[in-house]
Coordinates of C-alpha atoms and ligand atoms in Angstrom, one line a residue:
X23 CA 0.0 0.0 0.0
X24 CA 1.3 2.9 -0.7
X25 CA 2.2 5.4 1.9
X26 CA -0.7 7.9 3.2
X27 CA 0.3 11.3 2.6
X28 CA 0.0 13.7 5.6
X29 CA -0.8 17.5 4.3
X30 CA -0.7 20.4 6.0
X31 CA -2.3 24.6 6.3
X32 CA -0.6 26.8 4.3
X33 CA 0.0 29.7 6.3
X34 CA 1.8 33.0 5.6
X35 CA 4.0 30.7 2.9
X36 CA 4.8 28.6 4.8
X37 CA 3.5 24.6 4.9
X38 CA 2.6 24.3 8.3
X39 CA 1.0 21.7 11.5
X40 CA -2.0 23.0 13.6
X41 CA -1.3 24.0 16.7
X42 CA -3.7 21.7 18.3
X43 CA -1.3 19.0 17.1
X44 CA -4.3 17.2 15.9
X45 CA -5.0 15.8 12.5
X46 CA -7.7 13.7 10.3
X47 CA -8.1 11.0 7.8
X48 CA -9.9 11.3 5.1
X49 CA -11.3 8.2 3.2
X50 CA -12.2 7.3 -0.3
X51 CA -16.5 7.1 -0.2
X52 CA -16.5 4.2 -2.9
X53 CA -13.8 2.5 -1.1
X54 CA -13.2 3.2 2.8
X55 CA -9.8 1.1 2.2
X56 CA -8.1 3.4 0.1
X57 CA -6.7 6.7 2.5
X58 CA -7.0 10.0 0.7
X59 CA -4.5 11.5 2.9
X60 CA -4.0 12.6 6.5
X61 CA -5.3 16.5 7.0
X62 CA -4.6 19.2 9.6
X63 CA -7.0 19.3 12.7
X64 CA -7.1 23.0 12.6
X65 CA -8.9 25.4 15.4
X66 CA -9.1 29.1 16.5
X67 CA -5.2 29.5 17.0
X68 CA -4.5 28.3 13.3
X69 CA -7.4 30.8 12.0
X70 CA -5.8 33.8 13.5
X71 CA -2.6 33.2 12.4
X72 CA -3.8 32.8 8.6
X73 CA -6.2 35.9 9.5
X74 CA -2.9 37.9 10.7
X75 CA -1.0 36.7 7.2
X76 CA -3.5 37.5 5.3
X77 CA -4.3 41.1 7.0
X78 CA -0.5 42.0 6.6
X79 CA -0.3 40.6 2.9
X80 CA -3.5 42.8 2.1
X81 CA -0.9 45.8 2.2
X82 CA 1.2 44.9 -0.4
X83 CA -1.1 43.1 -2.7
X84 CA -3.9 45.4 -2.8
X85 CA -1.3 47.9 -4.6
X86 CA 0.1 45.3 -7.4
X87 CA -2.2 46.2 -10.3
X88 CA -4.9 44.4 -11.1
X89 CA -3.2 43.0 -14.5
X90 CA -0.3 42.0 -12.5
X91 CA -2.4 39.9 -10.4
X92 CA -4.4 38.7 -13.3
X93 CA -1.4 37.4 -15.0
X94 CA -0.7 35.1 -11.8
X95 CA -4.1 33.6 -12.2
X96 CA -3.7 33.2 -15.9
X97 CA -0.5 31.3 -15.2
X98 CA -2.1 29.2 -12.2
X99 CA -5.0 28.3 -14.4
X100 CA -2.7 27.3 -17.5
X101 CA -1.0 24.9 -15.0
X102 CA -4.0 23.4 -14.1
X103 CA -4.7 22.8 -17.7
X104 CA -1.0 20.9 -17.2
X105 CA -2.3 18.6 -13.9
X106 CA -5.9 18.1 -14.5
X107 CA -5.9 14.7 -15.2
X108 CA -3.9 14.4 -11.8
X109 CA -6.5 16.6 -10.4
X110 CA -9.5 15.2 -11.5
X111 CA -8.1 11.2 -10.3
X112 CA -7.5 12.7 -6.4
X113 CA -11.1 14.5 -6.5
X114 CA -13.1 10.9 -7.6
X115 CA -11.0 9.5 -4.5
X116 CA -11.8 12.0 -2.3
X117 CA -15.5 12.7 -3.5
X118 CA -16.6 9.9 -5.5
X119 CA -17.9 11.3 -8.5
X120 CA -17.2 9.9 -12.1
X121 CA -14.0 11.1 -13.8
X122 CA -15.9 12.6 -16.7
X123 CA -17.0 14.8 -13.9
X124 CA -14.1 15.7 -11.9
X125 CA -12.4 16.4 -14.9
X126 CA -15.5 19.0 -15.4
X127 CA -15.1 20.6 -12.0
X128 CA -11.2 21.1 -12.4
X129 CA -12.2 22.8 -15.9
X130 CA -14.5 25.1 -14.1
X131 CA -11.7 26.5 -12.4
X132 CA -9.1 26.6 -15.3
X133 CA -12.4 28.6 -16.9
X134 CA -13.2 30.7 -14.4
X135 CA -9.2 31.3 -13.7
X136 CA -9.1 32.2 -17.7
X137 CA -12.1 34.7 -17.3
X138 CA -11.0 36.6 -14.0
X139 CA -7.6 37.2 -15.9
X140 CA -9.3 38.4 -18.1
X141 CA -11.2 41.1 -15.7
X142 CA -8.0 42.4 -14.0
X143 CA -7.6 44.5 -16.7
X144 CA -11.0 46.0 -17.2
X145 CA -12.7 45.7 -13.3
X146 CA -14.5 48.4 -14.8
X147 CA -16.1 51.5 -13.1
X148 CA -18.3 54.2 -13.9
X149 CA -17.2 57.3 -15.2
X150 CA -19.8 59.8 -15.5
X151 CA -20.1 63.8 -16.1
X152 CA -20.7 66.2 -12.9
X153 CA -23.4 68.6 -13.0
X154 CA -21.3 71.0 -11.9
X155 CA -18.6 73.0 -14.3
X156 CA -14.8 72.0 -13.8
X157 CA -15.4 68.7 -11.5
X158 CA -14.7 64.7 -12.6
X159 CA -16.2 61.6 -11.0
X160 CA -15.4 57.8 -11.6
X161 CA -16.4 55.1 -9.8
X162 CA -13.7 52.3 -8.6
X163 CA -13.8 49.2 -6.9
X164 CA -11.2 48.6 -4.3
X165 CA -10.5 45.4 -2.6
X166 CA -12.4 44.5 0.8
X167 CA -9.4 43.2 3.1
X168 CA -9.2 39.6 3.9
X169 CA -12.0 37.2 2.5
X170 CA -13.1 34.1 4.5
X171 CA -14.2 31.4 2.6
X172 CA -15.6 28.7 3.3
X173 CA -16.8 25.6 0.6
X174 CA -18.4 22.3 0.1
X175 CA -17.8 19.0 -0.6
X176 CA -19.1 18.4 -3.6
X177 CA -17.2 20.8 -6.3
X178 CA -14.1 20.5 -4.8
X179 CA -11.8 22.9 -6.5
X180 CA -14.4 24.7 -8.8
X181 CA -16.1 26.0 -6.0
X182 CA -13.2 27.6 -4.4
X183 CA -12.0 28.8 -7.7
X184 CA -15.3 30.3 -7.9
X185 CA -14.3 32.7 -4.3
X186 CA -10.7 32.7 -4.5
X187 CA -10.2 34.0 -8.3
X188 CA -12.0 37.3 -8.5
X189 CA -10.7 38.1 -4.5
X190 CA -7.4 37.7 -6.0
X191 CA -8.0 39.7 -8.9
X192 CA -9.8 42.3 -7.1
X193 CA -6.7 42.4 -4.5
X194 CA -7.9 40.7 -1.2
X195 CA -5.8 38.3 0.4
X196 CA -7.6 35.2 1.4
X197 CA -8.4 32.7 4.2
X198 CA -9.6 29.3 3.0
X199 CA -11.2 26.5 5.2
X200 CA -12.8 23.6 2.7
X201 CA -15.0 20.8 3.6
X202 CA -13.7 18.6 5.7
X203 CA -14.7 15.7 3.3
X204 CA -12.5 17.1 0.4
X205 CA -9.7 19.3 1.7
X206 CA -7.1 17.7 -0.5
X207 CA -8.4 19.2 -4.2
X208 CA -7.5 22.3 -2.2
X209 CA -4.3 21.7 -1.1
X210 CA -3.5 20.7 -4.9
X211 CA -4.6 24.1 -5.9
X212 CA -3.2 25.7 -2.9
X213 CA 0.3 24.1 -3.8
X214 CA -0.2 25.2 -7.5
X215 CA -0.9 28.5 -6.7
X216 CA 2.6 28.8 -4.2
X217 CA 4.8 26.9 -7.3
X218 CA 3.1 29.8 -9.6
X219 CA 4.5 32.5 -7.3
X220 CA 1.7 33.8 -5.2
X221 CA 3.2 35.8 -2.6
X222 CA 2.9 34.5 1.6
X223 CA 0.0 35.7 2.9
X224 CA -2.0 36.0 -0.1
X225 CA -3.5 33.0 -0.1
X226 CA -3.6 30.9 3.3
X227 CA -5.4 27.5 3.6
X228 CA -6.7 25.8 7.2
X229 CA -8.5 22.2 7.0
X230 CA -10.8 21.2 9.3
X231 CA -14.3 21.0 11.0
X232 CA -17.0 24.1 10.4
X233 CA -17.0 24.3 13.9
X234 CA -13.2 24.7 15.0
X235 CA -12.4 26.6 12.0
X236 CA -15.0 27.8 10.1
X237 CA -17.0 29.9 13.1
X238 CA -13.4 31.8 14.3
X239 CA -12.9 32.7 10.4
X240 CA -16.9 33.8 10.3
X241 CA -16.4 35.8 13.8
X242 CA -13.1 36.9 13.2
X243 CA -13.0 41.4 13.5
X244 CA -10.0 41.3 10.2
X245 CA -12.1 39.3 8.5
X246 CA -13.9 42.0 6.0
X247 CA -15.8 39.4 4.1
X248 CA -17.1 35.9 4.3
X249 CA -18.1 33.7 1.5
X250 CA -20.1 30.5 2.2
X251 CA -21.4 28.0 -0.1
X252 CA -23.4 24.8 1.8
X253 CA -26.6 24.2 3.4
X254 CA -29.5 27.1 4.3
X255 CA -29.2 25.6 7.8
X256 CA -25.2 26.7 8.2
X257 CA -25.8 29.8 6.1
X258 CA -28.0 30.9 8.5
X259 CA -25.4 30.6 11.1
X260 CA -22.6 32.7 9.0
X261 CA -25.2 35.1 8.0
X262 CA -25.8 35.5 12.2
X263 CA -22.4 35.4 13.1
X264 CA -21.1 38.0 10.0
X265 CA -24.6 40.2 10.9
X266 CA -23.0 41.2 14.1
X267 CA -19.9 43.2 13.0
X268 CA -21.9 44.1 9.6
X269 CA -19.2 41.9 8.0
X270 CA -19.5 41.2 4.1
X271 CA -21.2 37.9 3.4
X272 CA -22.6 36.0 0.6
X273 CA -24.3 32.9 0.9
X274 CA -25.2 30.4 -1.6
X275 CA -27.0 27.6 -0.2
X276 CA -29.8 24.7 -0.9
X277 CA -31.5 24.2 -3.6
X278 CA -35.0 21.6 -4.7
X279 CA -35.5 22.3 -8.4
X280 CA -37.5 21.8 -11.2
X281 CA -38.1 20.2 -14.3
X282 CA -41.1 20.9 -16.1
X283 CA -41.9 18.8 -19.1
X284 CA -45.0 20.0 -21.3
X285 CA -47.0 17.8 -23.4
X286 CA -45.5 19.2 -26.2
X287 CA -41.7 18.3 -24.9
X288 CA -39.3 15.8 -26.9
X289 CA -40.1 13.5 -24.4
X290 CA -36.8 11.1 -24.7
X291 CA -34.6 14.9 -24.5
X292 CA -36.1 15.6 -21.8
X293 CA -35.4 11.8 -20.2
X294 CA -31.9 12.2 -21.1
X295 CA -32.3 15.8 -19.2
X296 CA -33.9 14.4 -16.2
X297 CA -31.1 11.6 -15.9
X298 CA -28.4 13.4 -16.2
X299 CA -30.2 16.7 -13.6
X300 CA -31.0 14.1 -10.9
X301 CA -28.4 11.6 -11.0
X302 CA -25.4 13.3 -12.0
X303 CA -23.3 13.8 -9.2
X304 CA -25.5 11.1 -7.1
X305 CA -27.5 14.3 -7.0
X306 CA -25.2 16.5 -5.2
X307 CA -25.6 19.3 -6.5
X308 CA -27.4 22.5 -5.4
X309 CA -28.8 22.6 -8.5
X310 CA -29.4 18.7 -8.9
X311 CA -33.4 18.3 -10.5
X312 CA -34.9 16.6 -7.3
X313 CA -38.4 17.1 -8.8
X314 CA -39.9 16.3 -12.3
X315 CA -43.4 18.3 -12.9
X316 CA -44.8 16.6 -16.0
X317 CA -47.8 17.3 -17.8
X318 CA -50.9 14.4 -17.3
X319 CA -51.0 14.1 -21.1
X320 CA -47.4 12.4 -21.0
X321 CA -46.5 11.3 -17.5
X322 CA -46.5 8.1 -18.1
X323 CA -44.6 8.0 -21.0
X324 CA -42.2 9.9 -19.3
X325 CA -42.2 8.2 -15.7
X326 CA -41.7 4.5 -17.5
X327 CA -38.3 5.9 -20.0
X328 CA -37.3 7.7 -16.4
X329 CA -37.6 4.5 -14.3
X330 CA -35.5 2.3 -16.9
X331 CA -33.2 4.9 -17.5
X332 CA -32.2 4.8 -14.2
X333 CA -32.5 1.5 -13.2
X334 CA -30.1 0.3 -16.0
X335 CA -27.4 2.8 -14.6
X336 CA -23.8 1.8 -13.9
X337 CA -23.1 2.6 -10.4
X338 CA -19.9 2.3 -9.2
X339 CA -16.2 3.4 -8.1
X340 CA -15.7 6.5 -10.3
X341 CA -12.4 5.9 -10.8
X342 CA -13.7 3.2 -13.5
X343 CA -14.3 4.8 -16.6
X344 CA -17.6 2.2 -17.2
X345 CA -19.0 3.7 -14.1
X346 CA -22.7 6.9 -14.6
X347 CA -23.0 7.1 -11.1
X348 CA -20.8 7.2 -8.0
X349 CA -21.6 6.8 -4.0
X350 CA -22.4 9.5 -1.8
X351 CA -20.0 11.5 0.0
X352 CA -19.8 9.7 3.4
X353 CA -21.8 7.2 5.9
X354 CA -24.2 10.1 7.9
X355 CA -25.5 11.3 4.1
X356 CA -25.9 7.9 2.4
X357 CA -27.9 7.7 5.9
X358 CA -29.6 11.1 5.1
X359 CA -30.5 10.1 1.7
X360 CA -32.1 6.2 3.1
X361 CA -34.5 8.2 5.6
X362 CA -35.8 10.6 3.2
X363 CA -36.7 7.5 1.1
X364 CA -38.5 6.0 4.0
X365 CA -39.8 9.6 4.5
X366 CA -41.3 9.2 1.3
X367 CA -42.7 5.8 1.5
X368 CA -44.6 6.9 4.4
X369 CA -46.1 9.8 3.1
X370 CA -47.6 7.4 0.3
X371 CA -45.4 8.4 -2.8
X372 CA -45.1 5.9 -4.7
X373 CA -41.4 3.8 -4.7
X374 CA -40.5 3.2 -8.5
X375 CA -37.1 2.4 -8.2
X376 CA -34.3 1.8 -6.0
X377 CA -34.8 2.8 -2.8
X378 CA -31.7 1.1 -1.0
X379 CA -28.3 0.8 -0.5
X380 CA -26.1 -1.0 -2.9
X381 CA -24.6 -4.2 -1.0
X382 CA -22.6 -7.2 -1.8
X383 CA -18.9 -7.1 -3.2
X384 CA -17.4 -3.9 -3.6
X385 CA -20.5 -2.0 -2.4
X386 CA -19.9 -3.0 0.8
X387 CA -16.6 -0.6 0.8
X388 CA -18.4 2.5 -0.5
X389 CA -21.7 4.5 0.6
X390 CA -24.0 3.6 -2.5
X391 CA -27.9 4.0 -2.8
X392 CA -29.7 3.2 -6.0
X393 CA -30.6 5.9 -8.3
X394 CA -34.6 6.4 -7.2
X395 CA -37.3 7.6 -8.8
X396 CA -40.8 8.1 -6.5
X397 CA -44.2 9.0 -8.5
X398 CA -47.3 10.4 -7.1
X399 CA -46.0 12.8 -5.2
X400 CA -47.6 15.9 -4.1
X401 CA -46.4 19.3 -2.8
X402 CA -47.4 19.0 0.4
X403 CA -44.8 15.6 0.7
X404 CA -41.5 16.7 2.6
X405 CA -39.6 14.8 -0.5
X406 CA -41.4 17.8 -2.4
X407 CA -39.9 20.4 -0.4
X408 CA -36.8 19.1 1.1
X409 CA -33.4 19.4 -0.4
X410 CA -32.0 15.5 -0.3
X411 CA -28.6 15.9 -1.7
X412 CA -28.1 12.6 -2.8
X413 CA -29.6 9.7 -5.7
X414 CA -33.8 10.3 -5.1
X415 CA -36.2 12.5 -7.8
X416 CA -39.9 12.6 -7.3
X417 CA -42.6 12.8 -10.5
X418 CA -45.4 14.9 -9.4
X419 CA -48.3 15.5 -12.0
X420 CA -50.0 18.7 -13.4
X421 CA -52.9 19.7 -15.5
X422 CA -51.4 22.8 -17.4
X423 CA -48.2 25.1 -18.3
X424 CA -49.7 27.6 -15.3
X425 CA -50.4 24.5 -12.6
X426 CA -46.5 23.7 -13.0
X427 CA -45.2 26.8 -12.6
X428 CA -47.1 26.9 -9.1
X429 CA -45.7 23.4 -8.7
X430 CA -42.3 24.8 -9.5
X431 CA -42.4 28.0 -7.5
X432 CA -43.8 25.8 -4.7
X433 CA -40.8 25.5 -2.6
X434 CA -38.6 28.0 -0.3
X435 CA -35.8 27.7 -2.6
X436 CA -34.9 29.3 -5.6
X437 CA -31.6 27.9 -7.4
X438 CA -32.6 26.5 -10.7
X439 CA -35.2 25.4 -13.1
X440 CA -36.1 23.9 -16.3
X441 CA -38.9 23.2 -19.1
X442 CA -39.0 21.4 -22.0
X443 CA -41.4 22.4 -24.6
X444 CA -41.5 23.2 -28.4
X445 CA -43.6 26.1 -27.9
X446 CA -41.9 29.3 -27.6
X447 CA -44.4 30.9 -25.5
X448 CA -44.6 28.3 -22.8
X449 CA -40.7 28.9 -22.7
X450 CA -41.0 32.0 -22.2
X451 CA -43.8 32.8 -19.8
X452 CA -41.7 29.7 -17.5
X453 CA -38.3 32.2 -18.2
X454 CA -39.6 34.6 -16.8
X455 CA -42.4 33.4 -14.2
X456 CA -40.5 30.5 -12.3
X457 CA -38.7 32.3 -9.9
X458 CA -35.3 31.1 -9.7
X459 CA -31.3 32.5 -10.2
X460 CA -31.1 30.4 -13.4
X461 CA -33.3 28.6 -15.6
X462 CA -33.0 26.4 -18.9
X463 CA -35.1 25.5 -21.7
X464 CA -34.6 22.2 -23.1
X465 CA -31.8 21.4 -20.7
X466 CA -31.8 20.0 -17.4
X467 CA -31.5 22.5 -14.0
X468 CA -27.3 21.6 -13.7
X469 CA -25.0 23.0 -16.3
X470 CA -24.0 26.6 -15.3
X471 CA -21.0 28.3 -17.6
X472 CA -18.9 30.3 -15.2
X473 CA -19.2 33.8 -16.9
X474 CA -22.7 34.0 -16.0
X475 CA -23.5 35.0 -12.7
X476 CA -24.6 31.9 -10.4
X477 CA -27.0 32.1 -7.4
X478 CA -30.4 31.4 -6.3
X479 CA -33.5 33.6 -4.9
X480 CA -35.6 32.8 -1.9
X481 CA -33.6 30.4 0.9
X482 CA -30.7 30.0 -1.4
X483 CA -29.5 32.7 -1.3
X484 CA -28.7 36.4 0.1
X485 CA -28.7 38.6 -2.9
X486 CA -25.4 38.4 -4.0
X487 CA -24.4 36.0 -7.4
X488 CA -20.8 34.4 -7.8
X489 CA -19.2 33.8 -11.2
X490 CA -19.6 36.3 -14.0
X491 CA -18.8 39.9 -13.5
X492 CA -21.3 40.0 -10.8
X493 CA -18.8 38.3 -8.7
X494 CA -16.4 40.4 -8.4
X495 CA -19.5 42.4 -6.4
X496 CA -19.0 40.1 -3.2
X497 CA -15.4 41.0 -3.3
X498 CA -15.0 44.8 -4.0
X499 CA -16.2 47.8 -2.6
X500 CA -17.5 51.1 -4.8
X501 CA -15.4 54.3 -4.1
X502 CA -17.3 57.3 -5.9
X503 CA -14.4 59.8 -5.9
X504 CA -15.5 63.3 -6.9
X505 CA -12.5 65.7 -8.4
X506 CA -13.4 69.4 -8.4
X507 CA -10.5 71.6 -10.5
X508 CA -12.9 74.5 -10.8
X509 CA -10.7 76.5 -8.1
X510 CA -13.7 77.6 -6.1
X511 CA -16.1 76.0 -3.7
X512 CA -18.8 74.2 -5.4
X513 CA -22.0 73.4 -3.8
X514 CA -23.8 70.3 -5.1
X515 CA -27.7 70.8 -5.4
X516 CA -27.0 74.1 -4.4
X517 CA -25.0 76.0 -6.7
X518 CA -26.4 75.1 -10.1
X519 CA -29.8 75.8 -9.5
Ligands
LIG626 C1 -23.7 23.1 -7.5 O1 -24.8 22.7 -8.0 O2 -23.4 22.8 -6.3 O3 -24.2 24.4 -12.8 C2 -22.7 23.8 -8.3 C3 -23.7 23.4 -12.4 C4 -22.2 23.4 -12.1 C5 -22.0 23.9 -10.8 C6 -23.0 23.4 -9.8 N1 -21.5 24.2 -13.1 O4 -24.3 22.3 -12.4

């Protein structure tokens, strides 16, 4: 066996041990034999010491212009273009998911690296006339300080790329704590990033638990802005605990979203849709389609291509090419994911497929439940209105394009949705009446390019969007400066009227 590799926090340049001399193993889900690595143990003394890197690397990196710094981030993403097949192999042992799709998340960040190079040399302000005689105005963005972040499990390095590329760019030094499940995609990036030439300080990286690491970073008085991407229930708790000190936060949280297939749908696309949006990523994403809303003129066309669809999918150690579908992340959600099927049963949805955990051989090493469909459910059903995170979709029926938008907007989340139709007008009146941060037409609710902005409405979010030009908003501040050169003292709203 070879030997287990024990990694460390990256901390004002330096690779370094927690001071709580504590560390953490971390297992492959589709095979608990196989030892990712050994990680860090961090807690409250490790987080201020990143903090006080990061706060004293602020002053020198905030002044490198913004091309400068973009050019390190173009070089960083080029070299993960170099290791991504390295990258993408550690991420299907650390995660589980199918290389086709770990290879997708580590090209998410070599595209968003590639676009927020791009933007260090516009990060474009207003400039705008006076209405006063002799006087200039422009807007800039500054940077915000030191940015917390804090990021799931299940996009290992996209994710972060998704914080940690426009702070850079914009000129904040950063603080990152991943998930404890996947910490070692980000000490692969981290590691990059230092061979690259990112100066101490700038970038500082501390493993461990949300509650030994992530609530000192959340609470911390140099910490100007936190970004959190997980569950509604822990966003609630960094939205508290940044509240207090007014500290910067943006949250991007749970998700339960749509599909809505009209009668008038290419009913095998939107199969192939619904497949891929559900059990993609053993449904882990936020935007994973957890619920189908089909029309009654062709539900049970759809339902029966749905139900052998996924029963006839390869599930499976990721790390095999063969393999559609791979476990869930650890023990306590494969758990999560068996109760909300027993949820369902006893709220009298009907059981279609799956509906267990995969056992016998290899299984037995991993955290697998079946792909599973449940029909007959109804909006009042917690498997309606719960985010499940893992391999379950629900069928519900409705009579008309305006009952399945209620049916969609039915839920406190707002991430993503979807309808498949021919006709242009459904498409649009669901564009722009389902209320959600992004939608598709004739795709499934998963899928999001990074220069678009990405975020949810309702309990997924807190008004703020990452990816895109929009951003670069959680992570810079607007200075209006105002430059009078008439010689004379000029009274706005007073003087010119
Ligand atoms: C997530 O759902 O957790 O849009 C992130 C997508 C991916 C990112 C998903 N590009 O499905």
């Amino acid at each position: 066996m070879a030997e287990v590799i024990r990694y460390k926090n990256y901390i004002g340049g330096q690779w370094v041990e927690s001071r709580s001399g504590e560390t953490f193993e971390n297992r492959n889900p589709a095979n608990t034999d196989d030892v990712v690595g050994i990680f860090q143990k961090s807690n409250a003394n490790d987080v201020n010491e990143a903090v006080a890197a990061a706060k004293e690397a602020f002053n020198k990196w905030r002044l490198v212009p913004a091309p400068k710094r973009a050019e390190l981030l173009l070089r960083i993403a080029d070299r993960v273009v170099r290791e991504k097949e390295r990258l993408a192999r550690d991420m299907t042992r650390e995660m589980g998911k199918v290389l086709n799709e770990t290879r997708g998340d580590v090209q998410e960040a070599i595209d968003l690296g590639y676009f927020m190079a791009g933007e260090g040399r516009r990060l474009h302000g207003v400039t705008t006339p006076s209405e006063l005689p002799n006087k200039f105005q422009m807007c800039v963005r500054q940077p915000k300080g030191v940015a917390g972040m804090i990021t799931p499990w299940n996009f290992p390095v996209a994710i972060p790329s998704w914080k940690m590329m426009p702070a850079l760019v914009c000129g904040n030094t950063v603080v990152i704590k991943p998930a404890t499940d996947t910490p070692l995609s980000v000490c692969h990036y981290v590691k990059i990033m230092e061979e690259e030439g990112i100066p101490p300080g700038v970038v500082n990286l501390v493993t461990g638990s949300g509650g030994s690491v992530g609530m000192p970073l959340m609470t911390h008085k140099d910490v100007a802005v936190i970004s959190f991407t997980g569950s509604t229930e822990i966003g609630r708790k960094v939205s508290e605990a940044c509240a207090r000190d007014f500290r910067g936060c943006h949250l991007e949280m749970g998700g339960k979203n749509c599909i809505l297939v009209m009668d008038d749908a290419d009913i095998d696309l939107a199969v192939d849709g619904a497949v891929w949006g559900a059990f993609g990523t053993t449904g882990q994403r936020c935007t994973a389609s957890s619920r189908m809303i089909v029309h009654k003129n062709v539900i049970k066309e759809f339902t029966d291509k749905l139900v052998a669809r996924a029963r006839a999918l390869n599930v499976g150690n990721g790390l095999d090419e063969s393999v559609e579908m791979g476990p869930a992340i650890n023990e306590s959600q494969m758990n999560t994911v068996l109760e909300y099927i027993e949820i369902g049963k006893k709220e009298g949805a009907r059981l279609l497929c799956g509906g267990e955990r995969l056992t016998g051989g290899d299984y037995d090493k991993g955290f697998f439940t079946m792909p599973t469909v449940f029909a007959d459910v109804t909006s009042d059903m917690r498997i309606f209105q719960e985010e499940i995170f893992g391999s379950v979709t629900s069928v519900t029926v409705c009579e008309s394009l305006e009952d399945g938008i209620d049916l969609c907007n039915n839920t406190a989340y707002g991430l993503s949705g979807s309808i498949y139709t021919r006709d242009v007008n459904n498409a649009f009146r669901a564009m722009r009446d389902i209320y959600t941060g992004l939608f598709y037409v004739n795709a499934p609710t998963i899928g999001a390019e990074v220069h678009l902005p990405f975020g949810g409405v309702k309990d997924t979010g807190n008004g703020h969007r990452e990816a895109g030009v929009a951003g670069i908003d959680v992570f810079s501040e607007w200075k209006s400066i105002y430059v009078d050169f008439s010689g004379t003292i000029q009274r706005a709203q007073i003087d010119n009227r």
